[in-house]
């Protein structure tokens, strides 16, 4: 109807209005942006408080472990519980976690609590986000799928999932703006908590409640939101599978090599990503209070490189999954090497950007390879394995990277160069 308001315009193939879709999109976006904003300021906060780098990394990667563990559970609950309620639960976990973490970090920066006690509390409060925040992606997917025709679900769920990729740029870009004089480095945590409150209130008021309704469609577990969270389509395939399927065994001969390639690349990426903030501070020799901006610039370059690979290079080049693994590993090795020898901000931006382009190739490469190895009837099952493989890198790799960093700040990068070059050589044999 001419003159209709945007609120009443429908999303293609869906009963949702544009406003409803934007509310779901905002819920996903704020969770991803807030988490990557936190990643960009934590190295500086850790240095300012005076805690060892290793414990800083462990404190904020703990939530990733919980996310990987509990995300499939929330995805299953989205089949039978009210999706709006689960979306608000996930946002509530994000809001409470970011607020409590911000208060604890302020106490540590002002010396009101000791460094060790500060990060013990920080780790506990981050657990709230890891345990509850993973409910939001699967619930929003399920809400959208239930109100969208089967023929349009893949396109609309893919559009919704793109919020995670956008969040990896928005978070680091906005983080320095929220480092305010009267709050300091924890400012971004409070800022994104306030944004999430606004989103939660809007969802509560304007998104129709689905409790007690016949629920169709489903959501799926998504990978932990970080700079490495490239959207590969695995969660969309799981959400659009005819029935919820059990995950395949990692040892299934059809997919074993592809999953192994993904896990190897993922560990190299997670280890160096955990170290990069600390490396920027040490290479540029900037005080912790001034480190948020250069870290944000480098992380934005990394996120931009990942999205450039996903949205630009891969569709244009049309490479096979094996070629994506091989060439992605070579590009990642080049970028890691440039990062390791960088002595200024330009070198760090160039190196980390190239690294992210390379890993932006390897992740879709192993995802596509595993997906093509099984028939259509098992796409949902293989998607669960892919999501787990993407997340498992955050269990051990961050700690390993920081232990190597404590020995020599260049060691994690050079060792990862060796790992991805071996992957490039071995990847040639992938079928």
PDB file of C-alpha atoms in Angstrom, residues 20-327:
ATOM      1  CA  UNK A  20      10.742  -7.126  13.577  1.00  0.00           C
ATOM      2  CA  UNK A  21      13.706  -8.221  11.441  1.00  0.00           C
ATOM      3  CA  UNK A  22      15.754  -5.203  12.552  1.00  0.00           C
ATOM      4  CA  UNK A  23      15.059  -6.046  16.198  1.00  0.00           C
ATOM      5  CA  UNK A  24      16.349  -9.593  15.705  1.00  0.00           C
ATOM      6  CA  UNK A  25      19.333  -8.263  13.760  1.00  0.00           C
ATOM      7  CA  UNK A  26      20.146  -5.746  16.495  1.00  0.00           C
ATOM      8  CA  UNK A  27      20.090  -8.470  19.155  1.00  0.00           C
ATOM      9  CA  UNK A  28      22.736 -10.433  17.258  1.00  0.00           C
ATOM     10  CA  UNK A  29      24.752  -7.354  16.314  1.00  0.00           C
ATOM     11  CA  UNK A  30      25.092  -5.923  19.820  1.00  0.00           C
ATOM     12  CA  UNK A  31      26.318  -9.255  21.217  1.00  0.00           C
ATOM     13  CA  UNK A  32      29.017  -9.574  18.550  1.00  0.00           C
ATOM     14  CA  UNK A  33      30.052  -5.909  18.648  1.00  0.00           C
ATOM     15  CA  UNK A  34      30.194  -5.804  22.433  1.00  0.00           C
ATOM     16  CA  UNK A  35      32.334  -8.916  22.618  1.00  0.00           C
ATOM     17  CA  UNK A  36      34.860  -7.736  20.031  1.00  0.00           C
ATOM     18  CA  UNK A  37      34.969  -4.312  21.692  1.00  0.00           C
ATOM     19  CA  UNK A  38      35.888  -6.072  24.928  1.00  0.00           C
ATOM     20  CA  UNK A  39      38.602  -8.032  23.133  1.00  0.00           C
ATOM     21  CA  UNK A  40      40.106  -4.788  21.873  1.00  0.00           C
ATOM     22  CA  UNK A  41      40.438  -3.150  25.322  1.00  0.00           C
ATOM     23  CA  UNK A  42      41.303  -6.117  27.552  1.00  0.00           C
ATOM     24  CA  UNK A  43      45.064  -6.207  26.803  1.00  0.00           C
ATOM     25  CA  UNK A  44      45.377  -2.550  27.833  1.00  0.00           C
ATOM     26  CA  UNK A  45      43.240  -3.103  30.947  1.00  0.00           C
ATOM     27  CA  UNK A  46      45.323  -6.098  31.982  1.00  0.00           C
ATOM     28  CA  UNK A  47      48.559  -4.164  31.618  1.00  0.00           C
ATOM     29  CA  UNK A  48      47.114  -1.189  33.530  1.00  0.00           C
ATOM     30  CA  UNK A  49      45.981  -3.397  36.427  1.00  0.00           C
ATOM     31  CA  UNK A  50      49.238  -5.308  36.457  1.00  0.00           C
ATOM     32  CA  UNK A  51      48.129  -8.897  35.920  1.00  0.00           C
ATOM     33  CA  UNK A  52      50.160 -11.335  33.836  1.00  0.00           C
ATOM     34  CA  UNK A  53      49.106 -11.417  30.177  1.00  0.00           C
ATOM     35  CA  UNK A  54      48.363 -15.142  30.380  1.00  0.00           C
ATOM     36  CA  UNK A  55      45.680 -14.663  33.040  1.00  0.00           C
ATOM     37  CA  UNK A  56      44.087 -11.821  31.126  1.00  0.00           C
ATOM     38  CA  UNK A  57      43.664 -14.096  28.119  1.00  0.00           C
ATOM     39  CA  UNK A  58      42.323 -16.972  30.214  1.00  0.00           C
ATOM     40  CA  UNK A  59      39.840 -14.708  32.007  1.00  0.00           C
ATOM     41  CA  UNK A  60      38.058 -13.526  28.878  1.00  0.00           C
ATOM     42  CA  UNK A  61      38.371 -16.700  26.800  1.00  0.00           C
ATOM     43  CA  UNK A  62      36.659 -18.716  29.554  1.00  0.00           C
ATOM     44  CA  UNK A  63      33.315 -17.467  28.255  1.00  0.00           C
ATOM     45  CA  UNK A  64      34.162 -18.904  24.832  1.00  0.00           C
ATOM     46  CA  UNK A  65      34.535 -22.371  26.344  1.00  0.00           C
ATOM     47  CA  UNK A  66      31.104 -22.108  27.961  1.00  0.00           C
ATOM     48  CA  UNK A  67      29.628 -20.802  24.700  1.00  0.00           C
ATOM     49  CA  UNK A  68      30.939 -23.808  22.752  1.00  0.00           C
ATOM     50  CA  UNK A  69      29.643 -26.195  25.406  1.00  0.00           C
ATOM     51  CA  UNK A  70      26.168 -24.730  25.924  1.00  0.00           C
ATOM     52  CA  UNK A  71      25.237 -23.279  22.509  1.00  0.00           C
ATOM     53  CA  UNK A  72      23.892 -26.640  21.203  1.00  0.00           C
ATOM     54  CA  UNK A  73      21.723 -26.962  24.324  1.00  0.00           C
ATOM     55  CA  UNK A  74      20.118 -23.552  23.793  1.00  0.00           C
ATOM     56  CA  UNK A  75      19.642 -24.389  20.109  1.00  0.00           C
ATOM     57  CA  UNK A  76      17.629 -27.463  21.094  1.00  0.00           C
ATOM     58  CA  UNK A  77      15.577 -25.468  23.617  1.00  0.00           C
ATOM     59  CA  UNK A  78      14.696 -22.985  20.873  1.00  0.00           C
ATOM     60  CA  UNK A  79      12.633 -25.773  19.287  1.00  0.00           C
ATOM     61  CA  UNK A  80      10.143 -25.885  22.155  1.00  0.00           C
ATOM     62  CA  UNK A  81      10.484 -22.680  24.217  1.00  0.00           C
ATOM     63  CA  UNK A  82       9.359 -19.161  23.411  1.00  0.00           C
ATOM     64  CA  UNK A  83      11.980 -17.687  21.087  1.00  0.00           C
ATOM     65  CA  UNK A  84      11.328 -14.102  22.198  1.00  0.00           C
ATOM     66  CA  UNK A  85      11.895 -15.127  25.827  1.00  0.00           C
ATOM     67  CA  UNK A  86      15.158 -16.894  24.955  1.00  0.00           C
ATOM     68  CA  UNK A  87      16.345 -13.887  22.952  1.00  0.00           C
ATOM     69  CA  UNK A  88      15.733 -11.655  25.969  1.00  0.00           C
ATOM     70  CA  UNK A  89      17.445 -14.196  28.226  1.00  0.00           C
ATOM     71  CA  UNK A  90      20.574 -14.065  26.074  1.00  0.00           C
ATOM     72  CA  UNK A  91      20.543 -10.271  25.987  1.00  0.00           C
ATOM     73  CA  UNK A  92      19.991 -10.202  29.744  1.00  0.00           C
ATOM     74  CA  UNK A  93      23.056 -12.387  30.248  1.00  0.00           C
ATOM     75  CA  UNK A  94      25.088 -10.048  28.047  1.00  0.00           C
ATOM     76  CA  UNK A  95      23.887  -6.938  29.919  1.00  0.00           C
ATOM     77  CA  UNK A  96      24.511  -8.352  33.400  1.00  0.00           C
ATOM     78  CA  UNK A  97      27.904  -9.764  32.421  1.00  0.00           C
ATOM     79  CA  UNK A  98      29.187  -6.580  30.769  1.00  0.00           C
ATOM     80  CA  UNK A  99      27.972  -4.390  33.641  1.00  0.00           C
ATOM     81  CA  UNK A 100      29.466  -6.535  36.403  1.00  0.00           C
ATOM     82  CA  UNK A 101      32.724  -6.976  34.484  1.00  0.00           C
ATOM     83  CA  UNK A 102      32.955  -3.224  33.966  1.00  0.00           C
ATOM     84  CA  UNK A 103      32.447  -2.533  37.687  1.00  0.00           C
ATOM     85  CA  UNK A 104      35.053  -5.123  38.660  1.00  0.00           C
ATOM     86  CA  UNK A 105      37.597  -3.692  36.216  1.00  0.00           C
ATOM     87  CA  UNK A 106      37.026  -0.160  37.519  1.00  0.00           C
ATOM     88  CA  UNK A 107      37.696  -1.461  41.042  1.00  0.00           C
ATOM     89  CA  UNK A 108      40.910  -3.105  39.831  1.00  0.00           C
ATOM     90  CA  UNK A 109      42.114  -0.036  37.937  1.00  0.00           C
ATOM     91  CA  UNK A 110      41.566   2.158  41.007  1.00  0.00           C
ATOM     92  CA  UNK A 111      43.349  -0.322  43.276  1.00  0.00           C
ATOM     93  CA  UNK A 112      40.234  -1.088  45.316  1.00  0.00           C
ATOM     94  CA  UNK A 113      40.733  -4.802  44.662  1.00  0.00           C
ATOM     95  CA  UNK A 114      43.936  -6.726  44.026  1.00  0.00           C
ATOM     96  CA  UNK A 115      44.895  -7.734  40.510  1.00  0.00           C
ATOM     97  CA  UNK A 116      44.386 -11.477  41.030  1.00  0.00           C
ATOM     98  CA  UNK A 117      41.018 -11.030  42.783  1.00  0.00           C
ATOM     99  CA  UNK A 118      39.892  -8.601  40.091  1.00  0.00           C
ATOM    100  CA  UNK A 119      40.466 -11.086  37.308  1.00  0.00           C
ATOM    101  CA  UNK A 120      39.001 -13.957  39.294  1.00  0.00           C
ATOM    102  CA  UNK A 121      35.756 -11.996  39.577  1.00  0.00           C
ATOM    103  CA  UNK A 122      36.030 -10.895  35.958  1.00  0.00           C
ATOM    104  CA  UNK A 123      36.281 -14.519  34.822  1.00  0.00           C
ATOM    105  CA  UNK A 124      33.255 -15.495  36.908  1.00  0.00           C
ATOM    106  CA  UNK A 125      31.152 -12.652  35.527  1.00  0.00           C
ATOM    107  CA  UNK A 126      32.236 -13.415  31.966  1.00  0.00           C
ATOM    108  CA  UNK A 127      30.836 -16.901  32.532  1.00  0.00           C
ATOM    109  CA  UNK A 128      27.359 -15.348  32.610  1.00  0.00           C
ATOM    110  CA  UNK A 129      27.787 -14.211  29.011  1.00  0.00           C
ATOM    111  CA  UNK A 130      29.227 -17.530  27.863  1.00  0.00           C
ATOM    112  CA  UNK A 131      26.455 -19.514  29.528  1.00  0.00           C
ATOM    113  CA  UNK A 132      23.451 -17.356  28.601  1.00  0.00           C
ATOM    114  CA  UNK A 133      24.556 -15.165  25.698  1.00  0.00           C
ATOM    115  CA  UNK A 134      24.669 -18.129  23.321  1.00  0.00           C
ATOM    116  CA  UNK A 135      20.870 -18.399  23.619  1.00  0.00           C
ATOM    117  CA  UNK A 136      20.367 -15.267  21.523  1.00  0.00           C
ATOM    118  CA  UNK A 137      21.644 -16.460  18.091  1.00  0.00           C
ATOM    119  CA  UNK A 138      19.661 -19.713  18.038  1.00  0.00           C
ATOM    120  CA  UNK A 139      16.513 -18.037  19.416  1.00  0.00           C
ATOM    121  CA  UNK A 140      16.555 -15.203  16.878  1.00  0.00           C
ATOM    122  CA  UNK A 141      17.179 -17.675  14.050  1.00  0.00           C
ATOM    123  CA  UNK A 142      14.281 -19.840  15.235  1.00  0.00           C
ATOM    124  CA  UNK A 143      11.969 -16.827  15.542  1.00  0.00           C
ATOM    125  CA  UNK A 144      12.749 -15.761  11.976  1.00  0.00           C
ATOM    126  CA  UNK A 145      12.529 -19.291  10.559  1.00  0.00           C
ATOM    127  CA  UNK A 146       9.125 -19.880  12.164  1.00  0.00           C
ATOM    128  CA  UNK A 147       7.682 -16.896  10.307  1.00  0.00           C
ATOM    129  CA  UNK A 148       9.404 -17.353   6.962  1.00  0.00           C
ATOM    130  CA  UNK A 149       8.470 -19.638   4.073  1.00  0.00           C
ATOM    131  CA  UNK A 150      10.818 -22.578   3.550  1.00  0.00           C
ATOM    132  CA  UNK A 151      11.813 -21.245   0.134  1.00  0.00           C
ATOM    133  CA  UNK A 152      13.026 -17.968   1.670  1.00  0.00           C
ATOM    134  CA  UNK A 153      14.537 -19.217   4.946  1.00  0.00           C
ATOM    135  CA  UNK A 154      18.094 -19.671   3.725  1.00  0.00           C
ATOM    136  CA  UNK A 155      18.309 -16.135   2.320  1.00  0.00           C
ATOM    137  CA  UNK A 156      16.725 -14.487   5.363  1.00  0.00           C
ATOM    138  CA  UNK A 157      18.729 -16.503   7.907  1.00  0.00           C
ATOM    139  CA  UNK A 158      21.929 -15.689   6.002  1.00  0.00           C
ATOM    140  CA  UNK A 159      21.036 -12.001   6.158  1.00  0.00           C
ATOM    141  CA  UNK A 160      20.416 -12.291   9.900  1.00  0.00           C
ATOM    142  CA  UNK A 161      23.692 -14.147  10.470  1.00  0.00           C
ATOM    143  CA  UNK A 162      25.649 -11.394   8.708  1.00  0.00           C
ATOM    144  CA  UNK A 163      25.141  -9.321  11.868  1.00  0.00           C
ATOM    145  CA  UNK A 164      27.993 -11.239  13.514  1.00  0.00           C
ATOM    146  CA  UNK A 165      30.392 -10.291  10.729  1.00  0.00           C
ATOM    147  CA  UNK A 166      29.337  -6.649  10.874  1.00  0.00           C
ATOM    148  CA  UNK A 167      29.726  -6.673  14.646  1.00  0.00           C
ATOM    149  CA  UNK A 168      33.413  -7.604  14.357  1.00  0.00           C
ATOM    150  CA  UNK A 169      34.024  -4.215  12.700  1.00  0.00           C
ATOM    151  CA  UNK A 170      31.540  -2.140  14.696  1.00  0.00           C
ATOM    152  CA  UNK A 171      32.863  -3.284  18.073  1.00  0.00           C
ATOM    153  CA  UNK A 172      36.540  -2.309  17.713  1.00  0.00           C
ATOM    154  CA  UNK A 173      35.589   0.808  15.724  1.00  0.00           C
ATOM    155  CA  UNK A 174      33.388   2.188  18.495  1.00  0.00           C
ATOM    156  CA  UNK A 175      35.411   0.983  21.489  1.00  0.00           C
ATOM    157  CA  UNK A 176      37.906   3.923  21.589  1.00  0.00           C
ATOM    158  CA  UNK A 177      35.010   6.400  21.463  1.00  0.00           C
ATOM    159  CA  UNK A 178      33.696   5.011  24.737  1.00  0.00           C
ATOM    160  CA  UNK A 179      37.008   5.231  26.630  1.00  0.00           C
ATOM    161  CA  UNK A 180      35.779   8.294  28.490  1.00  0.00           C
ATOM    162  CA  UNK A 181      37.811  10.308  31.050  1.00  0.00           C
ATOM    163  CA  UNK A 182      35.449   9.656  33.953  1.00  0.00           C
ATOM    164  CA  UNK A 183      35.266   5.864  33.308  1.00  0.00           C
ATOM    165  CA  UNK A 184      38.439   5.011  31.441  1.00  0.00           C
ATOM    166  CA  UNK A 185      39.199   1.792  29.610  1.00  0.00           C
ATOM    167  CA  UNK A 186      36.112  -0.132  30.873  1.00  0.00           C
ATOM    168  CA  UNK A 187      33.859   2.459  29.215  1.00  0.00           C
ATOM    169  CA  UNK A 188      33.021   0.279  26.179  1.00  0.00           C
ATOM    170  CA  UNK A 189      31.588  -2.417  28.467  1.00  0.00           C
ATOM    171  CA  UNK A 190      29.064   0.005  29.961  1.00  0.00           C
ATOM    172  CA  UNK A 191      28.302   1.584  26.590  1.00  0.00           C
ATOM    173  CA  UNK A 192      27.418  -1.722  24.943  1.00  0.00           C
ATOM    174  CA  UNK A 193      25.452  -2.794  28.007  1.00  0.00           C
ATOM    175  CA  UNK A 194      23.348   0.358  27.634  1.00  0.00           C
ATOM    176  CA  UNK A 195      22.886  -0.274  23.918  1.00  0.00           C
ATOM    177  CA  UNK A 196      21.805  -3.844  24.719  1.00  0.00           C
ATOM    178  CA  UNK A 197      19.302  -2.537  27.284  1.00  0.00           C
ATOM    179  CA  UNK A 198      17.759  -0.331  24.593  1.00  0.00           C
ATOM    180  CA  UNK A 199      17.581  -3.298  22.199  1.00  0.00           C
ATOM    181  CA  UNK A 200      16.053  -5.541  24.881  1.00  0.00           C
ATOM    182  CA  UNK A 201      13.398  -2.951  25.750  1.00  0.00           C
ATOM    183  CA  UNK A 202      12.528  -2.525  22.061  1.00  0.00           C
ATOM    184  CA  UNK A 203      12.218  -6.296  21.620  1.00  0.00           C
ATOM    185  CA  UNK A 204      10.053  -6.566  24.744  1.00  0.00           C
ATOM    186  CA  UNK A 205       7.729  -3.837  23.504  1.00  0.00           C
ATOM    187  CA  UNK A 206       7.544  -4.416  19.745  1.00  0.00           C
ATOM    188  CA  UNK A 207       8.399  -8.032  18.955  1.00  0.00           C
ATOM    189  CA  UNK A 208       5.268 -10.214  19.154  1.00  0.00           C
ATOM    190  CA  UNK A 209       5.371 -12.874  21.873  1.00  0.00           C
ATOM    191  CA  UNK A 210       5.413 -16.467  20.584  1.00  0.00           C
ATOM    192  CA  UNK A 211       4.871 -18.347  23.833  1.00  0.00           C
ATOM    193  CA  UNK A 212       2.048 -20.848  23.634  1.00  0.00           C
ATOM    194  CA  UNK A 213       2.060 -20.823  19.836  1.00  0.00           C
ATOM    195  CA  UNK A 214       2.709 -23.794  17.581  1.00  0.00           C
ATOM    196  CA  UNK A 215       6.426 -23.453  16.881  1.00  0.00           C
ATOM    197  CA  UNK A 216       7.852 -24.298  13.478  1.00  0.00           C
ATOM    198  CA  UNK A 217      11.326 -23.647  12.179  1.00  0.00           C
ATOM    199  CA  UNK A 218      14.419 -23.876  14.330  1.00  0.00           C
ATOM    200  CA  UNK A 219      17.645 -22.168  15.210  1.00  0.00           C
ATOM    201  CA  UNK A 220      21.157 -23.582  15.405  1.00  0.00           C
ATOM    202  CA  UNK A 221      24.278 -23.052  17.455  1.00  0.00           C
ATOM    203  CA  UNK A 222      26.601 -20.348  16.148  1.00  0.00           C
ATOM    204  CA  UNK A 223      30.312 -19.926  16.727  1.00  0.00           C
ATOM    205  CA  UNK A 224      31.552 -17.661  19.504  1.00  0.00           C
ATOM    206  CA  UNK A 225      31.534 -14.027  18.280  1.00  0.00           C
ATOM    207  CA  UNK A 226      35.060 -12.749  17.784  1.00  0.00           C
ATOM    208  CA  UNK A 227      37.279 -11.344  15.054  1.00  0.00           C
ATOM    209  CA  UNK A 228      37.661 -14.944  13.868  1.00  0.00           C
ATOM    210  CA  UNK A 229      33.894 -15.528  13.644  1.00  0.00           C
ATOM    211  CA  UNK A 230      33.545 -15.622   9.907  1.00  0.00           C
ATOM    212  CA  UNK A 231      30.034 -16.612   8.862  1.00  0.00           C
ATOM    213  CA  UNK A 232      30.382 -19.848   6.899  1.00  0.00           C
ATOM    214  CA  UNK A 233      26.733 -20.820   6.555  1.00  0.00           C
ATOM    215  CA  UNK A 234      26.975 -23.895   8.776  1.00  0.00           C
ATOM    216  CA  UNK A 235      24.419 -22.612  11.272  1.00  0.00           C
ATOM    217  CA  UNK A 236      22.038 -21.684   8.446  1.00  0.00           C
ATOM    218  CA  UNK A 237      22.267 -25.198   6.970  1.00  0.00           C
ATOM    219  CA  UNK A 238      21.599 -26.698  10.408  1.00  0.00           C
ATOM    220  CA  UNK A 239      18.639 -24.389  10.974  1.00  0.00           C
ATOM    221  CA  UNK A 240      17.074 -25.196   7.583  1.00  0.00           C
ATOM    222  CA  UNK A 241      17.608 -28.984   7.730  1.00  0.00           C
ATOM    223  CA  UNK A 242      14.310 -30.915   7.500  1.00  0.00           C
ATOM    224  CA  UNK A 243      14.762 -32.338  11.008  1.00  0.00           C
ATOM    225  CA  UNK A 244      17.138 -31.631  13.853  1.00  0.00           C
ATOM    226  CA  UNK A 245      19.937 -34.108  13.302  1.00  0.00           C
ATOM    227  CA  UNK A 246      22.577 -35.509  15.583  1.00  0.00           C
ATOM    228  CA  UNK A 247      26.090 -34.415  14.765  1.00  0.00           C
ATOM    229  CA  UNK A 248      28.256 -36.787  12.802  1.00  0.00           C
ATOM    230  CA  UNK A 249      31.313 -38.314  14.403  1.00  0.00           C
ATOM    231  CA  UNK A 250      34.518 -36.351  13.938  1.00  0.00           C
ATOM    232  CA  UNK A 251      36.063 -39.660  12.880  1.00  0.00           C
ATOM    233  CA  UNK A 252      33.652 -40.094   9.957  1.00  0.00           C
ATOM    234  CA  UNK A 253      35.969 -40.886   7.053  1.00  0.00           C
ATOM    235  CA  UNK A 254      34.112 -38.580   4.665  1.00  0.00           C
ATOM    236  CA  UNK A 255      34.765 -35.416   6.680  1.00  0.00           C
ATOM    237  CA  UNK A 256      37.686 -36.250   8.987  1.00  0.00           C
ATOM    238  CA  UNK A 257      40.396 -34.604   6.884  1.00  0.00           C
ATOM    239  CA  UNK A 258      38.356 -31.435   6.303  1.00  0.00           C
ATOM    240  CA  UNK A 259      37.537 -31.037   9.986  1.00  0.00           C
ATOM    241  CA  UNK A 260      41.188 -31.626  10.905  1.00  0.00           C
ATOM    242  CA  UNK A 261      42.227 -28.890   8.464  1.00  0.00           C
ATOM    243  CA  UNK A 262      39.730 -26.512  10.066  1.00  0.00           C
ATOM    244  CA  UNK A 263      40.897 -27.297  13.585  1.00  0.00           C
ATOM    245  CA  UNK A 264      44.568 -26.777  12.652  1.00  0.00           C
ATOM    246  CA  UNK A 265      43.898 -23.416  11.004  1.00  0.00           C
ATOM    247  CA  UNK A 266      41.555 -22.415  13.830  1.00  0.00           C
ATOM    248  CA  UNK A 267      44.181 -23.064  16.499  1.00  0.00           C
ATOM    249  CA  UNK A 268      46.772 -20.978  14.662  1.00  0.00           C
ATOM    250  CA  UNK A 269      44.272 -18.145  14.282  1.00  0.00           C
ATOM    251  CA  UNK A 270      42.961 -18.263  17.875  1.00  0.00           C
ATOM    252  CA  UNK A 271      46.466 -18.352  19.363  1.00  0.00           C
ATOM    253  CA  UNK A 272      47.697 -15.316  17.438  1.00  0.00           C
ATOM    254  CA  UNK A 273      44.429 -13.426  17.813  1.00  0.00           C
ATOM    255  CA  UNK A 274      44.734 -13.738  21.592  1.00  0.00           C
ATOM    256  CA  UNK A 275      48.261 -12.331  21.487  1.00  0.00           C
ATOM    257  CA  UNK A 276      47.767  -9.505  19.003  1.00  0.00           C
ATOM    258  CA  UNK A 277      46.561  -6.845  21.472  1.00  0.00           C
ATOM    259  CA  UNK A 278      49.516  -7.374  23.772  1.00  0.00           C
ATOM    260  CA  UNK A 279      51.872  -7.492  20.773  1.00  0.00           C
ATOM    261  CA  UNK A 280      50.608  -4.114  19.543  1.00  0.00           C
ATOM    262  CA  UNK A 281      51.295  -2.531  22.946  1.00  0.00           C
ATOM    263  CA  UNK A 282      54.805  -3.992  23.063  1.00  0.00           C
ATOM    264  CA  UNK A 283      55.778  -3.203  19.467  1.00  0.00           C
ATOM    265  CA  UNK A 284      54.510   0.386  19.565  1.00  0.00           C
ATOM    266  CA  UNK A 285      55.635   0.851  23.180  1.00  0.00           C
ATOM    267  CA  UNK A 286      52.476   2.777  24.043  1.00  0.00           C
ATOM    268  CA  UNK A 287      51.172   3.191  27.607  1.00  0.00           C
ATOM    269  CA  UNK A 288      48.156   1.066  28.466  1.00  0.00           C
ATOM    270  CA  UNK A 289      45.891   4.113  28.774  1.00  0.00           C
ATOM    271  CA  UNK A 290      46.622   5.065  25.131  1.00  0.00           C
ATOM    272  CA  UNK A 291      46.565   1.574  23.626  1.00  0.00           C
ATOM    273  CA  UNK A 292      42.847   1.267  22.822  1.00  0.00           C
ATOM    274  CA  UNK A 293      43.026   3.245  19.577  1.00  0.00           C
ATOM    275  CA  UNK A 294      45.947   1.451  17.839  1.00  0.00           C
ATOM    276  CA  UNK A 295      44.566  -1.932  18.931  1.00  0.00           C
ATOM    277  CA  UNK A 296      41.172  -0.989  17.503  1.00  0.00           C
ATOM    278  CA  UNK A 297      42.745   0.097  14.196  1.00  0.00           C
ATOM    279  CA  UNK A 298      44.604  -3.204  13.784  1.00  0.00           C
ATOM    280  CA  UNK A 299      41.561  -5.262  14.774  1.00  0.00           C
ATOM    281  CA  UNK A 300      39.375  -3.337  12.328  1.00  0.00           C
ATOM    282  CA  UNK A 301      41.901  -4.137   9.599  1.00  0.00           C
ATOM    283  CA  UNK A 302      41.648  -7.794  10.557  1.00  0.00           C
ATOM    284  CA  UNK A 303      37.856  -7.774  10.538  1.00  0.00           C
ATOM    285  CA  UNK A 304      37.862  -5.922   7.234  1.00  0.00           C
ATOM    286  CA  UNK A 305      40.221  -8.499   5.738  1.00  0.00           C
ATOM    287  CA  UNK A 306      37.978 -11.336   6.864  1.00  0.00           C
ATOM    288  CA  UNK A 307      34.876  -9.718   5.389  1.00  0.00           C
ATOM    289  CA  UNK A 308      36.741  -8.838   2.184  1.00  0.00           C
ATOM    290  CA  UNK A 309      37.600 -12.512   1.760  1.00  0.00           C
ATOM    291  CA  UNK A 310      34.061 -13.649   2.540  1.00  0.00           C
ATOM    292  CA  UNK A 311      32.010 -11.082   0.654  1.00  0.00           C
ATOM    293  CA  UNK A 312      34.410 -10.112  -2.131  1.00  0.00           C
ATOM    294  CA  UNK A 313      37.268 -12.452  -3.028  1.00  0.00           C
ATOM    295  CA  UNK A 314      35.741 -15.894  -2.524  1.00  0.00           C
ATOM    296  CA  UNK A 315      32.625 -15.280  -4.668  1.00  0.00           C
ATOM    297  CA  UNK A 316      34.753 -13.714  -7.426  1.00  0.00           C
ATOM    298  CA  UNK A 317      37.538 -16.304  -7.509  1.00  0.00           C
ATOM    299  CA  UNK A 318      35.336 -19.398  -7.347  1.00  0.00           C
ATOM    300  CA  UNK A 319      38.087 -21.528  -5.759  1.00  0.00           C
ATOM    301  CA  UNK A 320      37.520 -25.133  -4.750  1.00  0.00           C
ATOM    302  CA  UNK A 321      37.541 -26.012  -1.023  1.00  0.00           C
ATOM    303  CA  UNK A 322      41.013 -27.519  -1.357  1.00  0.00           C
ATOM    304  CA  UNK A 323      42.337 -24.381  -3.078  1.00  0.00           C
ATOM    305  CA  UNK A 324      40.831 -22.217  -0.335  1.00  0.00           C
ATOM    306  CA  UNK A 325      42.705 -24.250   2.282  1.00  0.00           C
ATOM    307  CA  UNK A 326      46.015 -24.176   0.395  1.00  0.00           C
ATOM    308  CA  UNK A 327      46.034 -20.536  -0.738  1.00  0.00           C
TER     309      UNK A 327
END
